[in-house]
Coordinates of C-alpha atoms and ligand atoms in Angstrom, one line a residue:
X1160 CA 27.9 134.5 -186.8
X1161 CA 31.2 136.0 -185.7
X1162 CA 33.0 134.0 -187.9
X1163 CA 36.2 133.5 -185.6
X1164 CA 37.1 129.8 -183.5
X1165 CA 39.0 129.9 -181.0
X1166 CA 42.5 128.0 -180.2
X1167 CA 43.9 126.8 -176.7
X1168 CA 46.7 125.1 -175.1
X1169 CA 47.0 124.3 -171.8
X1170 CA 50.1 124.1 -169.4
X1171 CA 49.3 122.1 -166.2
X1172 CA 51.7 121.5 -163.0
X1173 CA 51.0 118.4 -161.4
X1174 CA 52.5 118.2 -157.8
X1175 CA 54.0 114.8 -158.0
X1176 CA 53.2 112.8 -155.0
X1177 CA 56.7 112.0 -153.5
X1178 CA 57.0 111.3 -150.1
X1179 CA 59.8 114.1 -150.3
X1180 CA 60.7 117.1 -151.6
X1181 CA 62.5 117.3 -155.2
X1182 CA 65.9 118.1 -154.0
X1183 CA 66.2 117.9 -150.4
X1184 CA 64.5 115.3 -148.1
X1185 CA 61.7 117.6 -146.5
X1186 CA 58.3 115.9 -146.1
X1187 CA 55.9 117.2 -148.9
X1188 CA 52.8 116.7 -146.9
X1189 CA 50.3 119.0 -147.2
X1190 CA 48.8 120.7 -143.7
X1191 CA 51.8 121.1 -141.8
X1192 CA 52.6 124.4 -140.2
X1193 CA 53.9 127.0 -142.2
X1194 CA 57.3 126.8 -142.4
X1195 CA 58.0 123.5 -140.8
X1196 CA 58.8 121.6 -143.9
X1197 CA 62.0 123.6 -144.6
X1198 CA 65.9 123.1 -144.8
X1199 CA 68.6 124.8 -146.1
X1200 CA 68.2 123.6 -149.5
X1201 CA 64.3 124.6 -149.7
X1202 CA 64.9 127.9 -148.2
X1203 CA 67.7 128.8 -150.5
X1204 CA 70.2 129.5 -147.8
X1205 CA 73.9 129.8 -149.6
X1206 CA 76.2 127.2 -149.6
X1207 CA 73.3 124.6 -149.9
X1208 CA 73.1 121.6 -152.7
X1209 CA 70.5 120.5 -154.2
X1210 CA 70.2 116.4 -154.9
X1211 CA 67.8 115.0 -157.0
X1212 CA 65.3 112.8 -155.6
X1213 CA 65.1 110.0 -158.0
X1214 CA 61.8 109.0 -157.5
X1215 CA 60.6 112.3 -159.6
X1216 CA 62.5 111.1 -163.0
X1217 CA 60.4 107.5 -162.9
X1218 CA 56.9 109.4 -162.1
X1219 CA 57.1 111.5 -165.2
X1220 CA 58.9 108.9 -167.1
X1221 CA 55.7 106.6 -166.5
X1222 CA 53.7 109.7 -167.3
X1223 CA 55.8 109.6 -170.4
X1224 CA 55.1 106.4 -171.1
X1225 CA 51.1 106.7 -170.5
X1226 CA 51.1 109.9 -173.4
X1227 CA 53.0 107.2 -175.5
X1228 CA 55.7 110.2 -175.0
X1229 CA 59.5 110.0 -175.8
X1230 CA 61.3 109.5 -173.1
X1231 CA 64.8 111.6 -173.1
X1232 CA 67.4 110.1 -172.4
X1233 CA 69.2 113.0 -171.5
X1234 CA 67.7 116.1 -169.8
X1235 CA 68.8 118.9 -167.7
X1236 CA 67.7 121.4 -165.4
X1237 CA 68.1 125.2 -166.1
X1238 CA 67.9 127.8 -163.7
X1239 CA 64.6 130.2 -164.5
X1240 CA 65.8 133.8 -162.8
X1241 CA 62.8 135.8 -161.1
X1242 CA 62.3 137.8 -157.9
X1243 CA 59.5 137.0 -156.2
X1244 CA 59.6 136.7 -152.3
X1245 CA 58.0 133.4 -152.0
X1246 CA 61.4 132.4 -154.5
X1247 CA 64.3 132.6 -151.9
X1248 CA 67.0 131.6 -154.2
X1249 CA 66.1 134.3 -156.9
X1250 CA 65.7 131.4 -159.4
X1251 CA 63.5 128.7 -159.7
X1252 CA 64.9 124.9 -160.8
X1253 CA 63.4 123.8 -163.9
X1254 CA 63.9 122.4 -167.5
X1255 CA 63.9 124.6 -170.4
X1256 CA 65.3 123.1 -173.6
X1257 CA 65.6 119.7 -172.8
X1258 CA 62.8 118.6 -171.4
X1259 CA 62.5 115.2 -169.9
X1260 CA 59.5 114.2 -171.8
X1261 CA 58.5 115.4 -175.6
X1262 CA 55.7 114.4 -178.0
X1263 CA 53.2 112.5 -176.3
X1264 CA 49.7 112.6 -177.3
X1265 CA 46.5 112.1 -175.1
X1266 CA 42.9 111.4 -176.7
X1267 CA 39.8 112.8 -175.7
X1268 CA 35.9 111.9 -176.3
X1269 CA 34.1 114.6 -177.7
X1270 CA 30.6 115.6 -177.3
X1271 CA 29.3 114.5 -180.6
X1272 CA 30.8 110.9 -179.7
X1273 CA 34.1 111.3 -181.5
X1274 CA 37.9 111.7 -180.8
X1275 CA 40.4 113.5 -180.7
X1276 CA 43.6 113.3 -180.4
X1277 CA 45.8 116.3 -178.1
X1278 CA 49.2 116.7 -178.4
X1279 CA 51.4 117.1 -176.0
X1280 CA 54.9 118.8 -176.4
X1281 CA 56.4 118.2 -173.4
X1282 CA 56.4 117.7 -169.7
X1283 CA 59.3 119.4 -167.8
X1284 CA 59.9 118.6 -163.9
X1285 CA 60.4 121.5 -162.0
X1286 CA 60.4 123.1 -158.2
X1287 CA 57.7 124.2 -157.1
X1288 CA 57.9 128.0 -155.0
X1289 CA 56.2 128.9 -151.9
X1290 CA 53.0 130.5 -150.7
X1291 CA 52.4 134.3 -150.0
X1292 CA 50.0 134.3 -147.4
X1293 CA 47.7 137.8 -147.8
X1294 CA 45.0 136.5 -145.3
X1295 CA 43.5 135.1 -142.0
X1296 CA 46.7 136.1 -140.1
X1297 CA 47.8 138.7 -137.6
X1298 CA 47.8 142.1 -138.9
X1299 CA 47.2 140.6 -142.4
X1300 CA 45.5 144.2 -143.7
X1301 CA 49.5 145.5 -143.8
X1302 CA 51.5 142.3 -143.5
X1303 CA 51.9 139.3 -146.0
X1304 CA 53.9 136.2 -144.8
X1305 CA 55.4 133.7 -146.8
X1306 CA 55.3 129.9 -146.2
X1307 CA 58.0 128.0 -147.7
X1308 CA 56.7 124.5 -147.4
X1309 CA 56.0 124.1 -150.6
X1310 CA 59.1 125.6 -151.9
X1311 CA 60.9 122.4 -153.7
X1312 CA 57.9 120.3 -153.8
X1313 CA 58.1 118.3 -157.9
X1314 CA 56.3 119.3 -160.2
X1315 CA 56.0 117.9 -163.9
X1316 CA 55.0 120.6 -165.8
X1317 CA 52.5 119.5 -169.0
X1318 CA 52.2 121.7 -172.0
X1319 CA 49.9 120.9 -174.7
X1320 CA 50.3 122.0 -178.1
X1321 CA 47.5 124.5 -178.9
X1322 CA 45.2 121.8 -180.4
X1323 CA 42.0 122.5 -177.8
X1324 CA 38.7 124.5 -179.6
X1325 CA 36.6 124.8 -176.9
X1326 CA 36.0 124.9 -173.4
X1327 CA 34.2 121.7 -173.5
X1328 CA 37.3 120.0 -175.1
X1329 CA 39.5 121.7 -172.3
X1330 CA 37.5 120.4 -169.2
X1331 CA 37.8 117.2 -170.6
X1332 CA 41.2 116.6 -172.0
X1333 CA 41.5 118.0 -168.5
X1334 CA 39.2 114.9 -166.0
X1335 CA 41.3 112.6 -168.5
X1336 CA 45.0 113.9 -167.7
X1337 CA 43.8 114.1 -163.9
X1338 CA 42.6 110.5 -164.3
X1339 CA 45.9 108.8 -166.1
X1340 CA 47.6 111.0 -162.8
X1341 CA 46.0 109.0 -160.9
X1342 CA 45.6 105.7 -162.1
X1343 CA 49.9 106.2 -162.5
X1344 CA 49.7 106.8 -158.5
X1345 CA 52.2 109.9 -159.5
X1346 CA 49.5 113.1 -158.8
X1347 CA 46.8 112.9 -156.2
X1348 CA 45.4 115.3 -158.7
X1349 CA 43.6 117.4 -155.6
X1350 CA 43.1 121.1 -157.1
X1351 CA 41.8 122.6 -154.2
X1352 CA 44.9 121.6 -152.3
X1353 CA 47.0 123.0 -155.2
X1354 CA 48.2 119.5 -156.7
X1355 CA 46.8 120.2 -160.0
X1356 CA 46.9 124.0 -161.2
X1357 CA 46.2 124.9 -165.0
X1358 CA 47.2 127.9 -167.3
X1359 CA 45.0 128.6 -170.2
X1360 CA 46.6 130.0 -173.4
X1361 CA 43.9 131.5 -175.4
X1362 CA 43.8 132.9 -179.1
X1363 CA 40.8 133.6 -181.7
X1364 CA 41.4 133.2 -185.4
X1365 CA 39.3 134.0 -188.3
X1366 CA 37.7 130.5 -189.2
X1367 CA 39.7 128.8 -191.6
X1368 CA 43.2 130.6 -191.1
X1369 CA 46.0 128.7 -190.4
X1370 CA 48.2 131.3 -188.6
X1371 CA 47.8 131.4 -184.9
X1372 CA 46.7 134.6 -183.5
X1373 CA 47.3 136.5 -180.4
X1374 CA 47.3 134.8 -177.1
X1375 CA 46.5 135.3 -173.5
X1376 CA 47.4 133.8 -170.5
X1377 CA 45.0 132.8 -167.5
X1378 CA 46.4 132.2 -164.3
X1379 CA 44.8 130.8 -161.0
X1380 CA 42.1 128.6 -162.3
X1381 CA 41.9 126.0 -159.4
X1382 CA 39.0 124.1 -160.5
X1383 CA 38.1 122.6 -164.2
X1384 CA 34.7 124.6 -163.8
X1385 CA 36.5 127.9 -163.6
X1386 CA 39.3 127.0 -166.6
X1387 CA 35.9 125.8 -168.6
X1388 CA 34.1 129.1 -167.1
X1389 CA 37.8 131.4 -167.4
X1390 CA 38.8 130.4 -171.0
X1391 CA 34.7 131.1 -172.4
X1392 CA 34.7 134.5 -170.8
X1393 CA 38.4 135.0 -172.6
X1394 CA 37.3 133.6 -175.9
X1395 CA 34.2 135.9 -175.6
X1396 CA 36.2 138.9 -174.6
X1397 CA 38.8 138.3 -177.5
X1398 CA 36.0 138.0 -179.9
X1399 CA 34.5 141.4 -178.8
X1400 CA 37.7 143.2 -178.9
X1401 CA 38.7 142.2 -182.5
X1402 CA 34.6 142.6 -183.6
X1403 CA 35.1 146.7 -182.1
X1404 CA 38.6 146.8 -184.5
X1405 CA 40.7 146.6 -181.9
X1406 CA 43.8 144.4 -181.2
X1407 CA 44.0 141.4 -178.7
X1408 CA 47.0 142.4 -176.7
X1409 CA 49.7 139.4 -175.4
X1410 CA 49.6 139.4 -171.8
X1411 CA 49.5 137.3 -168.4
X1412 CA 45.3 137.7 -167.0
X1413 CA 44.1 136.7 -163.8
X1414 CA 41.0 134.8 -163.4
X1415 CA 38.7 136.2 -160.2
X1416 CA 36.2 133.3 -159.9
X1417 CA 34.2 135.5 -157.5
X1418 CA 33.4 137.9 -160.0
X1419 CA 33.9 136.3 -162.9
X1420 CA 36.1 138.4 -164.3
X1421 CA 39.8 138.5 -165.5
X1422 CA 42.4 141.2 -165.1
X1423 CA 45.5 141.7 -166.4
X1424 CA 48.2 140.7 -164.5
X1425 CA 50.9 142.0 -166.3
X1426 CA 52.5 142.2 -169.9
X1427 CA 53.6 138.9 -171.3
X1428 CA 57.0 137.8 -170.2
X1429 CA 59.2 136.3 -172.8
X1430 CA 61.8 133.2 -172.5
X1431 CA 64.3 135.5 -172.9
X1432 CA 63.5 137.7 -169.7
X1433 CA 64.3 134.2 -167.8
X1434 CA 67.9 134.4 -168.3
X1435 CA 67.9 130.6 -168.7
X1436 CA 70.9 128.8 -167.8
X1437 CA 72.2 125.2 -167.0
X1438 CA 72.0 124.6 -163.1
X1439 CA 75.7 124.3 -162.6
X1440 CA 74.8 122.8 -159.4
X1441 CA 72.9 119.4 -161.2
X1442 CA 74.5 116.8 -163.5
X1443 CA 72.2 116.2 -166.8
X1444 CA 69.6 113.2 -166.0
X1445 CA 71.1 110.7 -168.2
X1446 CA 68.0 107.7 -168.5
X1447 CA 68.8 103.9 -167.4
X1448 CA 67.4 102.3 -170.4
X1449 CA 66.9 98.9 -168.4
X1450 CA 64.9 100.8 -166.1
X1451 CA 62.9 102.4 -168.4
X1452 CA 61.7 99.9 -170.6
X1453 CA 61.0 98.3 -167.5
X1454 CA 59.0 101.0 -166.3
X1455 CA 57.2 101.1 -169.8
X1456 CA 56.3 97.1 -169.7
X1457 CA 54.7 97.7 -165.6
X1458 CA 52.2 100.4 -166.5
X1459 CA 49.1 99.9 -164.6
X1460 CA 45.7 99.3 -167.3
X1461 CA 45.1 103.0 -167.9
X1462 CA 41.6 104.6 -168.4
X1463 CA 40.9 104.6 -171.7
X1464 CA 41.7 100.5 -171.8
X1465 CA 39.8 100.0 -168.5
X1466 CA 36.9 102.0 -170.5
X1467 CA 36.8 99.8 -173.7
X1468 CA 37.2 96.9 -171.4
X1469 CA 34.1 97.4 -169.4
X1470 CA 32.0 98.4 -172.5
X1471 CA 33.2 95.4 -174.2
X1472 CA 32.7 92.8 -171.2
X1473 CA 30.4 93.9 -168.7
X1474 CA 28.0 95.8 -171.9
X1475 CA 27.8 99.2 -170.1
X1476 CA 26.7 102.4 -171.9
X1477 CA 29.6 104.3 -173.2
X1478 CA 28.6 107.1 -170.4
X1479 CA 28.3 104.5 -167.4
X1480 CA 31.9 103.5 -168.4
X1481 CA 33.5 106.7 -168.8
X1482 CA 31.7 108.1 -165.1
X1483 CA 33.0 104.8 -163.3
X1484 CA 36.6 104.3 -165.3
X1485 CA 37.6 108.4 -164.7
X1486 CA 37.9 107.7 -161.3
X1487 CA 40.2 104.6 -160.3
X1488 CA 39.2 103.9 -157.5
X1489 CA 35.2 103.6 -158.2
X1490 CA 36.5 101.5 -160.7
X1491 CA 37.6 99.3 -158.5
X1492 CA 34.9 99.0 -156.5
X1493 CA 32.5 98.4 -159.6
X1494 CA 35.0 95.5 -160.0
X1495 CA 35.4 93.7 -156.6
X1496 CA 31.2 94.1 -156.3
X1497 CA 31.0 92.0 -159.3
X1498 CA 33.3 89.1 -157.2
X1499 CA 29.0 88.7 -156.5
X1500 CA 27.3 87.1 -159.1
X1501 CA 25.0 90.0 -160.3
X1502 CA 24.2 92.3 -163.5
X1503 CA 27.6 94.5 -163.8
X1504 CA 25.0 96.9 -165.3
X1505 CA 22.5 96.9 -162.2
X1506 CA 25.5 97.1 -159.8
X1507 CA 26.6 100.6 -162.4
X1508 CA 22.7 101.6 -161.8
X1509 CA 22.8 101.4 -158.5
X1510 CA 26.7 103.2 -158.1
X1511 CA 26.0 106.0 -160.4
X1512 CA 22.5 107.0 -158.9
X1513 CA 22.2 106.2 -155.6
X1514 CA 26.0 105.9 -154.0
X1515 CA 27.2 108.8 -156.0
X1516 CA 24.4 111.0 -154.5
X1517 CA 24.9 110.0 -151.2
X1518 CA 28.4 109.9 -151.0
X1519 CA 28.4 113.3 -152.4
X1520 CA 25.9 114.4 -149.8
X1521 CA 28.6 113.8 -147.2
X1522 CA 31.1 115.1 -149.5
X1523 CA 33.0 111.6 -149.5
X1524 CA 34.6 110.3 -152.2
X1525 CA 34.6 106.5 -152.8
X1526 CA 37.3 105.7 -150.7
X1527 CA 35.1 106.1 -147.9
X1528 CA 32.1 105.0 -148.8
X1529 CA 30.2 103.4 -145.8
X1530 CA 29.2 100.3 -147.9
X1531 CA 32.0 97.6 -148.7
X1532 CA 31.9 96.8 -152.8
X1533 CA 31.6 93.1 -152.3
X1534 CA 28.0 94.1 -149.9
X1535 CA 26.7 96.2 -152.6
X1536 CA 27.4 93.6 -155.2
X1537 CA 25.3 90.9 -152.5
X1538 CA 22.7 93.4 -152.3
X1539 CA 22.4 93.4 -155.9
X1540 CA 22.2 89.8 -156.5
X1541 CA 20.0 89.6 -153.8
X1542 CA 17.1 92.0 -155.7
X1543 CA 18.4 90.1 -159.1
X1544 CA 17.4 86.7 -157.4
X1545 CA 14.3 87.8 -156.5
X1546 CA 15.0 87.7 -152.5
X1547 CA 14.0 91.6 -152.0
X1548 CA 11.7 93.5 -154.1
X1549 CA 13.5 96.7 -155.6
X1550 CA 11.6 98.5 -152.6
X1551 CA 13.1 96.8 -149.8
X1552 CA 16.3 97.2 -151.5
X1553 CA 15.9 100.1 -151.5
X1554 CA 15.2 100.4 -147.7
X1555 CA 18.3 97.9 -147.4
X1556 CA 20.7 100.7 -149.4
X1557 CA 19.6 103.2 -146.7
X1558 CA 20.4 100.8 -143.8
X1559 CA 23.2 100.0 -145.5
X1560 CA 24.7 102.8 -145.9
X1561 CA 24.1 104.3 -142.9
X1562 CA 25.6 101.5 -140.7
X1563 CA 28.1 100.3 -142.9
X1564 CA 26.3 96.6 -141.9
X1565 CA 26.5 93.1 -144.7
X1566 CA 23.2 93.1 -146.0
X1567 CA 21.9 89.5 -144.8
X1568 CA 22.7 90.9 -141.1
X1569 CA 20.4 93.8 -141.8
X1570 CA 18.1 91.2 -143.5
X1571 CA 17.6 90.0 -140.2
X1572 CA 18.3 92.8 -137.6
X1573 CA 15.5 94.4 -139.5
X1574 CA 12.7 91.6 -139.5
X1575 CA 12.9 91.8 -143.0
X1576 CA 12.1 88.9 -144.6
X1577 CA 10.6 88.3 -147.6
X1578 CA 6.5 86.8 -147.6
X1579 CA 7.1 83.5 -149.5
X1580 CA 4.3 82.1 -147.7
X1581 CA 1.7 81.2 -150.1
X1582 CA -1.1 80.7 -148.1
X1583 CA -0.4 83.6 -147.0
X1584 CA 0.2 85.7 -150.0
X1585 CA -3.2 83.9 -152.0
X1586 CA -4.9 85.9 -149.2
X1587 CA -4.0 89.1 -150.3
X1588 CA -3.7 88.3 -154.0
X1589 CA -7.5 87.4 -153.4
X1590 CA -8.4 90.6 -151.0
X1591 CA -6.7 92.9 -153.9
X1592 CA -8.5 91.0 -156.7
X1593 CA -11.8 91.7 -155.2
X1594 CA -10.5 95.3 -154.2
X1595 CA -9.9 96.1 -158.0
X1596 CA -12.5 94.7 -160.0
X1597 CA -12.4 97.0 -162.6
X1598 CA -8.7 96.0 -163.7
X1599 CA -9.6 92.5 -163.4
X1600 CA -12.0 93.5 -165.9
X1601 CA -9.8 95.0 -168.1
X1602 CA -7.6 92.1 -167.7
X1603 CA -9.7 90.1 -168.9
X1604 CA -10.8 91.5 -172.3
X1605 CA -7.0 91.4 -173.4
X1606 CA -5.2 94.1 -171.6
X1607 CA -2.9 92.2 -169.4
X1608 CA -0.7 95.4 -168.9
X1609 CA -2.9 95.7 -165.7
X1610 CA -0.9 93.2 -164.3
X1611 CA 2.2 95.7 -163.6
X1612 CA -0.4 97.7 -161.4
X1613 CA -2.1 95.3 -159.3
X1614 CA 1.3 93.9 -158.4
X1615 CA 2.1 97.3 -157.3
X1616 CA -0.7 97.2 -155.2
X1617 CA 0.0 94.0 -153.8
X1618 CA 4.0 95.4 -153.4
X1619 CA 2.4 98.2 -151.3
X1620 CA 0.1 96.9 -149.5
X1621 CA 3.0 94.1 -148.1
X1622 CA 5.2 97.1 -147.6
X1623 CA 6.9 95.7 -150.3
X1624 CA 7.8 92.5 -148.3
X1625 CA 6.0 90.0 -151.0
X1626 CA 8.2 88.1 -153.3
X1627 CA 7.6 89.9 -156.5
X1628 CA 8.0 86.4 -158.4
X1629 CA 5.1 84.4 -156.4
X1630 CA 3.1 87.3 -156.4
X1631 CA 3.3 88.0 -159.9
X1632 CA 2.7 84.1 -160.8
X1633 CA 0.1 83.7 -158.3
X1634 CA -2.1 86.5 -159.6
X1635 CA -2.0 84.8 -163.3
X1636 CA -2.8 81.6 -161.6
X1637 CA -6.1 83.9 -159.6
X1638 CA -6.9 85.8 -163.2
X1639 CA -6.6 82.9 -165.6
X1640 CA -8.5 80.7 -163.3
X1641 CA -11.4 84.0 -162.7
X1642 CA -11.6 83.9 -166.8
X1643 CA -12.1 80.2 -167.2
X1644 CA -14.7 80.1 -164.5
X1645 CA -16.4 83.0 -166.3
X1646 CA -16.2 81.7 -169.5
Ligands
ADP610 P1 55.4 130.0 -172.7 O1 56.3 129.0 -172.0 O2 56.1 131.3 -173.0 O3 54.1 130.2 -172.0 P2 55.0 128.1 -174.9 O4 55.4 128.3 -176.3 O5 55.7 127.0 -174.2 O6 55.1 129.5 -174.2 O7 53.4 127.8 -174.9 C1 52.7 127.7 -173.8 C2 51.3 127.2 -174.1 O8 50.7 128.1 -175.0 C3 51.3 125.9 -174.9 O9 50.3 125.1 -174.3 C4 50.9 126.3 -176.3 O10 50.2 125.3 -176.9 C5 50.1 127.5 -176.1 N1 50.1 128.4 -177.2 C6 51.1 128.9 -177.9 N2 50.7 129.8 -178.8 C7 49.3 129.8 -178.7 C8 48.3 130.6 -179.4 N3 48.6 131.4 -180.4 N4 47.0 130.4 -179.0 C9 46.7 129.5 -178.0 N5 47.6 128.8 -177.4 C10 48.9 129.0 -177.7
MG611 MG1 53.4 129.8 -170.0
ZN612 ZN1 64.1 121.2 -147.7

């Protein structure tokens, strides 16, 4: 044992999803050509205002709200002074000491089934800069171009205080702030489209001491596997540094998912180096409390609620819940399914196994899944009723899914209908009786967990068309009437 634990604290820039920019009216879709979201105000051009998109202070004052945050009632925005060429105007619009939001909190589950509780210190709106573009264009060996489209895009800004101890807890105080995003409608919270980045601020401490030590930064971590993969290697490397006698030195590191591997960047840049200033360009965001508290008492059901709810009514495992509630809108559909009268948990069953795996085999998330919720719920109650064995359900999910069809159409497009016939189905019971005489034995000196298999057979040899009910009450009809007649 090394003796040291390790201490992180995350800053994350959510892209807030406004139709426009944060302080022009540029379109802040993503795909668009380079360059053709721009205006004078985006591009920095002299002589240009910016005006604040309103729409930006009630996203992160509902964020506020969900973090059970304090909600400023006055906030300004500060110039941060950097050159960068993708940063036209030399400084970037942000908030620096009076943040719109401070002290929320947000709770996490932890592997060993408890809780804890994160804190946040504040979330700041801000500009976002452009893109340098190093690849996949002419000449790109000696050229890089710049794309301004997302210059002026909002961002909030969320910065915990350094309360995480492990990659574990990052990744998922992480799912849960994308999920509370989402469920706000404020963040699509797509990383790989850049509308959720993440810096990890990592230190090591001798276990037990209460001052903080050294930290790092990580940059570009654009998925939660690489932050959980970035901030190990980093608490690793820290470790081994301070084990050799040597000194964790404060600076900016860049995560290279390819290799695996983190570089330094450059030397940590202080507050100071910022030159922060008031924008004299802005007037100080001065709250409407009426519109606040309004905004506070029409906050959607947020995740962790939706999560106790579903435990609590519907009697799902805590796991089931957390899968289905993390994403809002497979919570949704686990909800309009159940409009069918059928087993929440079966419908869970069949959405965490079978439609997760084959909506992630076309790479779709639930918004596009082939199969309406209320037809999944109908196919459910249809195996629950006993309609359709659990085999031709099975067959029925497949058909379903890959024609987007209700399931009693398939039913019948297919030809298949269930053998209720019992005429019919004595036949067989009495063919596989005869065929399996040796479990009829068994059967019959006491050991009437047989009865499992020779419905099987009976399943199979129907192609799984029998009604599982009349077939399992007509073969204890055909067994209890074989043991009186032996007796
Ligand atoms: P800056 O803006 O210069 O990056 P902040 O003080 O705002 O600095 O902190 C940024 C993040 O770093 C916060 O999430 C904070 O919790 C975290 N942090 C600060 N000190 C440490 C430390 N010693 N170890 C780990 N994380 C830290
Ligand atoms: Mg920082
Ligand atoms: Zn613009």
């Amino acid at each position: 044992m090394h003796g040291y634990e390790a201490v992180i604290g995350l800053e994350v820039h959510a892209q807030l999803a406004t139709a426009t920019k944060i302080f022009c009216s540029c379109a802040t879709e993503f795909g668009a050509e380079p360059n053709d979201q721009t205006c004078p105000v985006c591009l920095g051009l002299p002589g240009s205002l910016p005006v604040l998109n309103r729409e930006v202070i009630t996203f992160a004052a509902k964020f506020g709200h969900a973090v059970g945050a304090q909600i400023n009632d006055h906030s300004v925005f500060a110039r941060k002074n950097y050159f960068y060429p993708d940063l036209p105007k030399g400084y970037q619009i942000s908030q620096y000491d009076q943040p719109i939001v401070s002290n929320g909190h947000l709770e996490i589950s932890l592997q060993n089934g408890g809780k804890k509780n994160v804190r946040i210190a504040r979330a700041h709106l801000e500009e976002d800069a452009g893109q340098s573009v190093h690849d996949g264009m002419p000449q790109s060996q000696n050229k890089t171009y710049i794309n301004l489209n997302r210059a002026g895009i909002p961002l909030l800004e969320i910065v915990t205080e350094p309360d995480l101890s492990s990659p574990d807890e990052v990744y998922e105080y992480l799912t849960e702030l994308k999920s509370i995003l989402q469920y706000l409608e404020i963040c699509d919270g797509n990383m790989e489209e850049g509308s959720l980045r993440c810096d990890a601020n990592v230190s090591i401490r001798p276990i037990g001491q209460k001052k903080l030590g050294t930290r790092t930064e990580m940059k570009n971590l654009n998925s939660f596997n690489h932050v959980r993969r970035a901030v190990q290697h980093e608490i690793d490397r820290q470790i081994a540094v301070v084990l050799q006698g040597g000194v964790v030195d404060q600076v900016t590191l860049l995560w290279d998912a390819e290799s695996q591997r983190s570089r330094v960047m450059r030397g940590k840049e202080e507050s100071h180096d910022y030159r922060y200033f008031p924008d004299p360009d802005l007037l100080p965001i001065v709250l409407d409390q009426a519109a606040n508290s309004e905004l506070a008492n029409r906050l959607p059901e947020l995740p962790q609620v939706k999560r106790k709810r579903f435990i609590e009514d519907f009697e799902l495992p805590q796991i089931d819940a957390h899968i289905l509630t993390n994403d809002k809108h497979l919570a949704a559909y686990f909800e309009a399914a159940l409009r069918h009268n059928c087993s929440p948990k079966l419908v869970a069953n069949w959405m965490l196994t079978e439609l997760l795996r084959e909506l992630k085999g076309l790479d779709h998330g639930i918004d596009r899944c082939p199969i309406a919720a209320t037809d999944l719920g109908r196919m459910v109650a249809l195996i629950e009723g006993g309609e359709i064995s659990g085999k031709m359900g099975k067959q029925l999910f497949r058909l379903m899914f890959d024609t987007g069809k209700a399931p009693d159409k398939l039913l019948v497009e297919h030809g298949m209908v269930q053998i209720k016939d019992e005429t019919i189905l004595i036949g067989i019971v009495e063919k596989t009786l005869g065929q399996y005489e040796d479990q009829v034995e068994q059967y019959r000196s006491g050991k009437t967990k047989v009865l499992g298999f020779l419905v099987g057979q009976i399943m199979r040899e129907t192609k799984g068309k029998a009604n599982p009910n009349l077939v399992n009450q007509l073969l204890i009809e055909r067994l209890n009437a074989e043991m009186s007649s032996h007796a």
